[in-house]
Each structure stands twice: as structure tokens, then as C-alpha cells.
Coordinates of C-alpha atoms in Angstrom, one line a residue:
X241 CA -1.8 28.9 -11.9
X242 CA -2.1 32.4 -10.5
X243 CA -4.9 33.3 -13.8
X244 CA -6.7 29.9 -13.2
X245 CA -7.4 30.5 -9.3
X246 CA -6.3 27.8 -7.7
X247 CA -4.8 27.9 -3.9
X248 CA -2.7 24.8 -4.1
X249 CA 0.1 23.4 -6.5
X250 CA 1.1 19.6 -5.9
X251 CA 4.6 19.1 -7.2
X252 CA 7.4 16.7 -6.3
X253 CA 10.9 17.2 -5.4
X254 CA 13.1 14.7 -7.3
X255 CA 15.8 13.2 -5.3
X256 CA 18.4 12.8 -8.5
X257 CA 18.0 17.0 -8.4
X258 CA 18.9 17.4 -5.0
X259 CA 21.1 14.3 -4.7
X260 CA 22.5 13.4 -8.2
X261 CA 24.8 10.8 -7.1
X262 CA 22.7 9.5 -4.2
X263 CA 24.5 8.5 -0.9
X264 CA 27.9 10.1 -2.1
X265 CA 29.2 13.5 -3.4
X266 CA 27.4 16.7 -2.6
X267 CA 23.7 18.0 -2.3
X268 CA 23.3 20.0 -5.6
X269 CA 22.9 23.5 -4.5
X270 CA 21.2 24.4 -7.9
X271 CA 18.5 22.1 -6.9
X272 CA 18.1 23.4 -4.1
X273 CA 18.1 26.8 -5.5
X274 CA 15.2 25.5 -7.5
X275 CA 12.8 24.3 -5.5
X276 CA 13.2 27.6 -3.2
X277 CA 12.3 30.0 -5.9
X278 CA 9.4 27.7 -7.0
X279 CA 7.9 28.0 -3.4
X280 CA 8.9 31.2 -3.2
X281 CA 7.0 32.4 -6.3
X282 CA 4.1 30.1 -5.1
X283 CA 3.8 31.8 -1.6
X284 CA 4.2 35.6 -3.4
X285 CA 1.0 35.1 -5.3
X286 CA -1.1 33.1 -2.4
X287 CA -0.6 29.9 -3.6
X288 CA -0.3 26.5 -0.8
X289 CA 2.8 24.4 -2.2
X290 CA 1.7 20.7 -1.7
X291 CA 5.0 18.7 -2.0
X292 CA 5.4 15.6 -2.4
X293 CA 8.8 13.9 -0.9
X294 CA 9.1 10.8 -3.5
X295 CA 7.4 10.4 -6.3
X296 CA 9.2 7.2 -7.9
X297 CA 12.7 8.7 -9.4
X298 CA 15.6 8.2 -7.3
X299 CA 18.9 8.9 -8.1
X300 CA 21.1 6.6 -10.1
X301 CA 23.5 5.5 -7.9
X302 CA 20.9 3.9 -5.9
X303 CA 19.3 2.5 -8.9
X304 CA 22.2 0.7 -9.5
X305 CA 22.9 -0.6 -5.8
X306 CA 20.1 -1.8 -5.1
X307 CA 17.1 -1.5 -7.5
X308 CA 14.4 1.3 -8.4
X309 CA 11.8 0.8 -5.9
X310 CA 8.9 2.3 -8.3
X311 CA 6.0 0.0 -6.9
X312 CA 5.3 -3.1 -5.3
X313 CA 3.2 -4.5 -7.8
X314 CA 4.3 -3.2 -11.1
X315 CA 8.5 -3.3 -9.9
X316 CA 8.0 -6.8 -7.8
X317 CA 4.9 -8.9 -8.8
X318 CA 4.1 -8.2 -12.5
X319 CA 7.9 -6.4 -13.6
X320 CA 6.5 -4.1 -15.8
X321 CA 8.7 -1.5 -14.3
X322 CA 12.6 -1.0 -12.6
X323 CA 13.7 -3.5 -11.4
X324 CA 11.8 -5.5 -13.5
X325 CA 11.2 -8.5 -11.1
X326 CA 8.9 -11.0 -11.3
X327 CA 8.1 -14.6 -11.4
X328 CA 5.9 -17.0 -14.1
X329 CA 2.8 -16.6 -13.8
X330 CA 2.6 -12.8 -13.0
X331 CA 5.2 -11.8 -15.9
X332 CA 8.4 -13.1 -18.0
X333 CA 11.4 -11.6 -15.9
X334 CA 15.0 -12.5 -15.3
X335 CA 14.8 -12.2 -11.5
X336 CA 12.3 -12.7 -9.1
X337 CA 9.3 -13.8 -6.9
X338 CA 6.3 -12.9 -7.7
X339 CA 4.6 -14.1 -4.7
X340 CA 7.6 -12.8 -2.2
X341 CA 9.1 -9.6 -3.1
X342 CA 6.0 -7.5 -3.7
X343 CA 5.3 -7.8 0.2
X344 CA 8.8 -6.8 1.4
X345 CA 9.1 -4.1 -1.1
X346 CA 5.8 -2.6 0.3
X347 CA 6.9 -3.4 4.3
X348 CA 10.2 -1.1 3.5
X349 CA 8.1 1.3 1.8
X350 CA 5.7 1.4 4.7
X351 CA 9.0 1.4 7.4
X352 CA 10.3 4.4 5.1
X353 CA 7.4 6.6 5.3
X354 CA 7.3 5.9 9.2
X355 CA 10.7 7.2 9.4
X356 CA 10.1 10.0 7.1
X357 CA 7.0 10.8 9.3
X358 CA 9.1 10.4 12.4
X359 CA 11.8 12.7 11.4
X360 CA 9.3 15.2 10.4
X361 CA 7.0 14.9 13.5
X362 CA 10.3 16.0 16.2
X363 CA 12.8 18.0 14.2
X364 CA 10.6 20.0 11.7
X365 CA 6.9 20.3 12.7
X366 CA 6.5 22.4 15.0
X367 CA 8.4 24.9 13.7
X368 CA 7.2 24.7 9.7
X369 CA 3.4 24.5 11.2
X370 CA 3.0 21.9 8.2
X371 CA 1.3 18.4 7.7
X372 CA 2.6 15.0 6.3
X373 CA 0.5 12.5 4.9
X374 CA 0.5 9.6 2.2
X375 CA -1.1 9.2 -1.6
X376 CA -2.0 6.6 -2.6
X377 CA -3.8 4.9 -5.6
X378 CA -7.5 4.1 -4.8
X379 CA -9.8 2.1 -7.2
X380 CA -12.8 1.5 -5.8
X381 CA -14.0 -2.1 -6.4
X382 CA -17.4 -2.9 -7.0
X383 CA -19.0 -6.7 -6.1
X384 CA -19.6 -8.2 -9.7
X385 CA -23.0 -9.8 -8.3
X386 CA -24.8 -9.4 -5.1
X387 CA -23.8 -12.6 -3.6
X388 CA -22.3 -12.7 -0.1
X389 CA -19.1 -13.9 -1.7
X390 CA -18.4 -11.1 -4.3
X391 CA -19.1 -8.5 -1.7
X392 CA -16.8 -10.4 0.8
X393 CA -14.6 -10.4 -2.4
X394 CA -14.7 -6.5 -2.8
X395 CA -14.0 -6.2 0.9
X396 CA -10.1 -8.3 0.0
X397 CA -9.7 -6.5 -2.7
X398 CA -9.6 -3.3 -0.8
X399 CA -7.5 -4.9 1.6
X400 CA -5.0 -6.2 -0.9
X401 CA -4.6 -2.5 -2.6
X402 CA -4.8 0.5 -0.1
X403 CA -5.6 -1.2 3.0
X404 CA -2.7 -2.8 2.8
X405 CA -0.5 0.6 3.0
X406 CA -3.1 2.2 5.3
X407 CA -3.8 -0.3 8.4
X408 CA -0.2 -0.7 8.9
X409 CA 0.0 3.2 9.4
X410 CA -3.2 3.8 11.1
X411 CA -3.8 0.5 13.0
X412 CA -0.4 -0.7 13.0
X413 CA -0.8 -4.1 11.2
X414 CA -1.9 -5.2 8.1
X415 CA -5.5 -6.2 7.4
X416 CA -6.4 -9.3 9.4
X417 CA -7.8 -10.8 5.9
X418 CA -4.2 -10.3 4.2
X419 CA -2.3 -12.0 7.2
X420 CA -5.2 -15.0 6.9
X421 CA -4.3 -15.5 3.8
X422 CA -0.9 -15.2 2.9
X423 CA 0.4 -16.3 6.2
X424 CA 4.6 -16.2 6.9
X425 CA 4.4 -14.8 3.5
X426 CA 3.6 -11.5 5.2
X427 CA 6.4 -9.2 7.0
X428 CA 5.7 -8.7 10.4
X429 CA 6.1 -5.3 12.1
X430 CA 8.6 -5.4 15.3
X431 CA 7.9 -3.4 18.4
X432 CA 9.8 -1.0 17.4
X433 CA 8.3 -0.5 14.2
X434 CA 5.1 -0.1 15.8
X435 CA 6.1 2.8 17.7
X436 CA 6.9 4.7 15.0
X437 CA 3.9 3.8 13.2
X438 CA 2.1 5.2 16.0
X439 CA 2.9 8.6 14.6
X440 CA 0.6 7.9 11.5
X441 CA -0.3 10.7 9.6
X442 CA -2.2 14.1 9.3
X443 CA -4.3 13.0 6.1
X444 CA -4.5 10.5 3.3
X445 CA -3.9 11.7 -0.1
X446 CA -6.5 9.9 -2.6
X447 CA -5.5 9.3 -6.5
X448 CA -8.9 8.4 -7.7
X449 CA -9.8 7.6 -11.3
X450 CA -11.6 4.7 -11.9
X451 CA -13.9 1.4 -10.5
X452 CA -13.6 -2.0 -11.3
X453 CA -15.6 -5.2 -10.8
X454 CA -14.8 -8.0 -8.8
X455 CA -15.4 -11.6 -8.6
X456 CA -15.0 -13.8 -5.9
X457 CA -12.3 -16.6 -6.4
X458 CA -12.3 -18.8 -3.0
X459 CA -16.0 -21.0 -3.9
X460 CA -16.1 -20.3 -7.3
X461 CA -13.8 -20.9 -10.3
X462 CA -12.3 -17.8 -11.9
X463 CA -10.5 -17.5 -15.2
X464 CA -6.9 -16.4 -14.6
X465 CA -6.6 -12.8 -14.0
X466 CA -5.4 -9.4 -12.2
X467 CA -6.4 -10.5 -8.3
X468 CA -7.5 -14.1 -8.6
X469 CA -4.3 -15.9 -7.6
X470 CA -4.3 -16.2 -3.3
X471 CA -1.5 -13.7 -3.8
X472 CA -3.5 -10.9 -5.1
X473 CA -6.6 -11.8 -2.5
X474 CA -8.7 -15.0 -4.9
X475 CA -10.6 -11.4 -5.8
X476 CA -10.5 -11.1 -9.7
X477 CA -11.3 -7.8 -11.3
X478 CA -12.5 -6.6 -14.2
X479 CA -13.7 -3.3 -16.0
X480 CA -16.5 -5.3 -17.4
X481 CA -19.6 -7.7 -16.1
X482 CA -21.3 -9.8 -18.8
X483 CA -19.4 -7.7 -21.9
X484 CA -20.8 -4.6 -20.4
X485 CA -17.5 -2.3 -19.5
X486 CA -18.0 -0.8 -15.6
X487 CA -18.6 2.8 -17.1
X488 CA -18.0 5.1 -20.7
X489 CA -14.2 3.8 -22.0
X490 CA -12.0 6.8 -22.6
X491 CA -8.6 6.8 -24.9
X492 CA -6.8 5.4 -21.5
X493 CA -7.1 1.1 -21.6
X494 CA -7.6 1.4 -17.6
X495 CA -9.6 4.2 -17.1
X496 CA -13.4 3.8 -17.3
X497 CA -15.6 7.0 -16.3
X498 CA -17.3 5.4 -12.8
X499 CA -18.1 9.1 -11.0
X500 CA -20.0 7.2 -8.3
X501 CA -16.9 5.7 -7.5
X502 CA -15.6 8.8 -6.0
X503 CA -18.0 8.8 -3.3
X504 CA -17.7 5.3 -2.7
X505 CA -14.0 5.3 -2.3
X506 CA -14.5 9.1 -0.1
X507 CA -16.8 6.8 2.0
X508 CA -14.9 3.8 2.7
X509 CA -11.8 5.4 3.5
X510 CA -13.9 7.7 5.4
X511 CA -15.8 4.8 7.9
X512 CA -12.3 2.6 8.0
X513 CA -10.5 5.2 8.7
X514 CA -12.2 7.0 11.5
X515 CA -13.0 9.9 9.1
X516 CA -9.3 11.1 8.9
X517 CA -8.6 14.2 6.8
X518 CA -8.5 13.5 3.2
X519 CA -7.1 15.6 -0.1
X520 CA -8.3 14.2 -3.7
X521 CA -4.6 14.3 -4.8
X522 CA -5.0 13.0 -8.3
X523 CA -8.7 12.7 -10.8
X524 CA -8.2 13.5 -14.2
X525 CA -9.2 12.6 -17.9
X526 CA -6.5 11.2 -20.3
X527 CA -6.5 11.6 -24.0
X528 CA -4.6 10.5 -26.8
X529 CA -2.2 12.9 -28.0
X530 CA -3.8 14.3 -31.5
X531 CA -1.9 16.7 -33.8
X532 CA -5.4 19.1 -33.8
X533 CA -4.4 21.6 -31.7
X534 CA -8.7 22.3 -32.2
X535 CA -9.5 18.9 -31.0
X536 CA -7.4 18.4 -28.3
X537 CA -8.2 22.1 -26.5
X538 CA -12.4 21.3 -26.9
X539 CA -12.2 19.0 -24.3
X540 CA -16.0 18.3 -23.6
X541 CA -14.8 14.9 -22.3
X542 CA -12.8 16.2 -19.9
X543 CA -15.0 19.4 -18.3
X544 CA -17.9 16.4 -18.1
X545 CA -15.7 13.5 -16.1
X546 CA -14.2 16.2 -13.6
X547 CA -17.6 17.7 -13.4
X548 CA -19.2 14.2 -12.6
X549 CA -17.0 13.3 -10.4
X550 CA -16.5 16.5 -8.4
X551 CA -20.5 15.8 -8.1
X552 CA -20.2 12.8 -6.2
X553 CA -17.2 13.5 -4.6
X554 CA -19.3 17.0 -3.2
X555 CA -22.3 13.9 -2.2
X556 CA -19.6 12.6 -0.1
X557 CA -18.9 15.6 1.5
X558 CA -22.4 16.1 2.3
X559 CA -22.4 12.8 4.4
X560 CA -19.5 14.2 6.6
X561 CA -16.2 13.4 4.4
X562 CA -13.2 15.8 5.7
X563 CA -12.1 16.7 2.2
X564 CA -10.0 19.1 2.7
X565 CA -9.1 19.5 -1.1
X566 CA -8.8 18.1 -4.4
X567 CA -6.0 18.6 -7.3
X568 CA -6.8 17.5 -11.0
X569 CA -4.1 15.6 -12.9
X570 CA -2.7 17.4 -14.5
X571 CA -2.0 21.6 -14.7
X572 CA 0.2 20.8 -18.0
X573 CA 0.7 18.1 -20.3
X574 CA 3.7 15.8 -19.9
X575 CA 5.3 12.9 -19.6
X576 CA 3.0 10.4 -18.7
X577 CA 5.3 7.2 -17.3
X578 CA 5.6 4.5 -19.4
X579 CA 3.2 5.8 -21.7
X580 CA 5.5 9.3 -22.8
X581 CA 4.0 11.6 -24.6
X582 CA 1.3 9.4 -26.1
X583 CA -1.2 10.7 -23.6
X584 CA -2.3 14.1 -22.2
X585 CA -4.0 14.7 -19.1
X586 CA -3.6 18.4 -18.7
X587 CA -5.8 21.4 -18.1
X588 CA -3.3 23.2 -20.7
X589 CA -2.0 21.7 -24.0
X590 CA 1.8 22.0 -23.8
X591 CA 3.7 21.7 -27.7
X592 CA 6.2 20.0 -26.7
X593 CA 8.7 21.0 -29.0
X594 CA 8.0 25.0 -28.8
X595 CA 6.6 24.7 -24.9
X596 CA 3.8 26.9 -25.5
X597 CA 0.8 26.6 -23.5
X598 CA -2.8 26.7 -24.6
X599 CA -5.7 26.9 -22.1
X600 CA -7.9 24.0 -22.8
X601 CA -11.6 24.1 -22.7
X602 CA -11.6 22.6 -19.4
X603 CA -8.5 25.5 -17.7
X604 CA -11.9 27.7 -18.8
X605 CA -13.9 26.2 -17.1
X606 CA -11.8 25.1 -14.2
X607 CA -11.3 28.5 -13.9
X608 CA -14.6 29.7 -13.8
X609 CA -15.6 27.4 -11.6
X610 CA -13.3 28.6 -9.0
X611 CA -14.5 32.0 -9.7
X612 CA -18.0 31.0 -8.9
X613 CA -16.9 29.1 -5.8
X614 CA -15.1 31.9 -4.5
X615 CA -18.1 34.1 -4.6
X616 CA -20.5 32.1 -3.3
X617 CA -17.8 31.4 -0.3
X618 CA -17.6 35.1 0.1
X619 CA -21.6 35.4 0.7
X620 CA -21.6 33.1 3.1

């Protein structure tokens, strides 16, 4: 990191290392350890740590009590991962409701980062002269037609994906179109709730990779889909309109290359959202993983997505987005969730039986990049 320039480093601090057996038994002092010479080391050669407090693992003790609370659509709605719950016609699971559980999953996860917030905000703030904040995944959905119901379509779909983390935290209920729609089916925030969602946040962290389409599903009939039940907002999406995929396919079935997305999603959050502070916390390119230790580090495809989208992300900025920063996914390769080592998304190629590192193509010119910045920041 140091070589490549950068001023930042986003990592995570896993709870199994610090807490291996959860509730009971000791904090693991060589965890601890860890993480202290990491942000040590980051600090001695200039370099921000960005931390990120949860980042899906949890120790296994609390696995086992009471369910992994990965996500509320992929753990509760479709069961794709822990706990695996889900209901016919979102997925095939033991346990589960489909059209339940995804909500009060995401009301304790938005009651959990209230607390975590309040806890920060009067015992360590002050004094650590840090800033707390939430990442989220944004796709930025674009109307499939010009109709006043796709846009209005596009609007719900927002609302059923970030807004419905972010107007809880910033307005301090969910988005008026959500509680329309699914009614009692939607937690409701008590007054004491409220105050602590009253503390917010200092900025919104943006994971940012791709666009979809999106038809409207409330007066006219869509095919069964991700987003068309009332559920998921009657707002079906799709990468393609008409056989034509949104943007360029890449080796990643989700990920189409959309780079006016970026300021799209920049901009929206930005008018929503009262043009609170915002960090790009993930963009990045997979590919598949590819013996050729050649063809993997001549990424072209990579250096020409970040390079796109940093150019509409800088358009953004122009209209008055407070970016305050953006972090590529990822510094290395690694394991990539439930897709393992089958995909690499890193600046450096990591051989992941020796753990040497390679510079890619686009660490070059990520690198010089920064170089460039630098100067020109200097001249100003």
C-alpha cells in the first residue's frame, strides 16, 4: 500500500478474532494484538485506517444461538446464505418467511448500528476525533421505459434497497412508499428508538458496481422476478431491456459495466440525503480466476471500468457531491464469499498457494494515477 500511494486502507475487524467464543470466555488478546500492529504499521507510513466494525462473520457461538445474520435479503428472503431462511416462492428452505423475516432482520440491524453509533458518539468520540458511518450496497436502478410508472417504479426500488436502511437513520422512519405498501408487515420504531436514531451518522459509505433496469409491476403484468412480488416493491429488475444487457457483461453474472451509474447513484443519495458526506467504499472489476499468470495481470478491463467510472463519479463531484473518498475492491485477491476463489477482484494477483503478490496492470496504473493526482494537488 505504502509503494501504490494510497492514504486510506478499508479493513474489517472480525469478531470471531477478538471474540472466539462470542458472549462467553475471554477477549483474545492475540487479536487484539493484531489489529494494533496493523494500525500501527498503517499510521507509521501515513496511511488513514478505515475500519469497518462488522462485516458479516460473527463468532460461532452466536451462529449457533441464534442464527448468522449475514443479510436481510440473501439470509431471510431468498436463503441463499446462514441461516438459510426462506419461504416458497423466494427460495426452497427448511425454515422461514420470506415475506416476514427479511424486515425484522433489517429493523435489528438498523437498531444495532444505532446503538453502535450511540456508544461511539458519548464514550469514544471525542476523544479518538474519529467518524462513524454505514456501507451499504447501492445499485442504481434505471426506469426500463419513460413511462410515469417505471420511473415511479425506479423511485420503489430505491426505496426497497438503500433507502430502506438510510431513512430510518437519517429521517428516522422508513420510506413512506415501503410502509404504504407492506403495512403491519413493517417494524415500527419506538420513541426510544427514535432518539437514538437521531444520532445518525457522519457519512454514508457507497458499494457501487453496477445498474439495473426496472419495470413497473402495480398497472402492468410482470413475469415473476427479483422485485416484482409487493414484497420486494411490484418493481421488477433486470440487467437487460428488449435482449439488450444494461451495459458490457464481465466474467461476474451480476456485474454489468454501467459507469454512468456512479454519478447517478452519487446524485441521488446526494439530493435525498441533504448532501451528507459520502466515501465510495467498494467499485471494482471481477474476473474469473485463469491459470495465466500473463492474462490475469494485463488487466485492460479493469484499468478501463475503474477509469470510467472514476469519470462519472469525478462529474458528480463537479455538481457538488461531498465525496470524501473512494476505495477499489480489492488491494489483493481473495476469498470472494460464496463464490471462493473462483473470482479475483484485486489490484494484485495473490497465488494462493505460495502467497506471492504480482502488481497487476491496473496497481500500475492505480499507482500512477495517484502520482499524478498528487502533483497536480501540490500546484494548486
Amino acid at each position: 500500500m505504502d509503494s501504490l500511494g494510497v492514504s486510506s486502507y478499508r479493513f474489517s475487524i472480525s469478531w470471531a478474532r477478538i471474540l472466539p467464543r462470542g458472549r462467553f470466555g475471554d477477549v483474545n488478546k492475540a487479536g487484539i494484538s493484531y489489529y494494533n500492529k496493523l494500525i500501527d504499521s498503517l499510521l507509521l507510513r501515513g496511511i488513514q485506517p478505515f475500519v469497518t466494525l462488522v462485516h458479516y462473520d460473527i463468532p460461532q457461538e452466536l451462529e449457533e444461538r441464534y442464527g448468522g445474520n449475514i443479510q436481510a435479503i440473501k439470509s431471510y428472503r431468498t436463503g441463499e446464505y446462514p441461516p438459510c431462511r426462506c419461504s416458497v416462492p423466494f427460495g426452497n428452505c427448511t425454515h422461514g418467511d420470506s415475506e416476514k423475516e427479511p424486515f425484522i432482520a433489517a429493523h435489528n440491524m438498523i437498531l444495532a448500528h444505532a446503538t453502535a453509533v450511540d456508544i461511539y458518539r458519548s464514550k469514544y468520540q471525542k476523544e479518538q476525533g474519529g467518524n462513524i458511518g454505514i456501507v451499504l450496497d447501492c445499485i442504481w436502478f434505471e426506469q426500463i421505459s419513460n413511462s410515469t410508472a417505471d420511473m415511479l417504479a425506479a423511485d420503489r426500488a430505491e426505496d426497497f434497497f438503500q433507502n430502506w436502511f438510510l431513512d430510518p437513520i437519517i429521517f428516522g422512519n422508513y420510506p413512506e412508499e415501503m410502509s404504504k405498501i407492506l403495512g403491519s408487515n413493517l417494524p415500527r420504531f419506538s420513541r426510544n428508538d427514535k432518539e437514538k436514531l437521531k444520532n445518525g451518522l457522519d457519512f454514508i459509505g457507497i458499494n457501487h458496481y453496477t445498474s439495473e433496469y426496472v419495470q413497473d409491476c402495480i398497472f402492468s403484468v410482470c413475469e415473476p422476478g427479483t422485485g416484482a412480488s409487493w414484497t420486494e416493491g411490484l418493481a421488477r429488475r433486470s440487467q437487460e431491456k428488449d435482449g439488450v444487457p444494461i451495459g458490457k457483461p464481465t466474467d461476474v453474472d451480476w456485474l454489468h459495466i454501467y459507469p454512468q451509474g456512479m454519478e447517478k447513484m452519487v446524485t441521488y443519495i446526494k439530493k435525498r440525503y441533504n448532501n451528507t458526506p459520502m466515501i465510495i467504499t467498494e467499485n471494482g472489476y471481477g474476473q474469473l480466476n485463469n491459470p495465466n499468470l500473463t492474462i490475469v495481470c494485463h488487466d485492460t478491463e479493469r484499468v478501463e471500468y475503474i477509469s470510467a467510472y472514476w469519470d462519472f463519479l469525478l462529474l458528480a463531484m463537479e455538481k457538488g457531491a461531498d465525496v470524501r473518498g473512494y476505495f477499489a475492491w480489492s488491494l489483493l485477491d481473495n476469498f470472494e464469499w460464496s463464490y471462493g476463489y473462483t473470482q479475483r477482484y484485486g489490484l494484485y494477483h495473490v497465488d494462493y498457494t505460495t502467497l506471492k503478490r504480482t502488481p497487476k496492470l491496473s496497481a500500475t496504473w492505480f499507482k500512477e494515477f495517484i502520482a499524478g493526482y498528487k502533483v497536480e494537488e501540490s500546484q494548486m
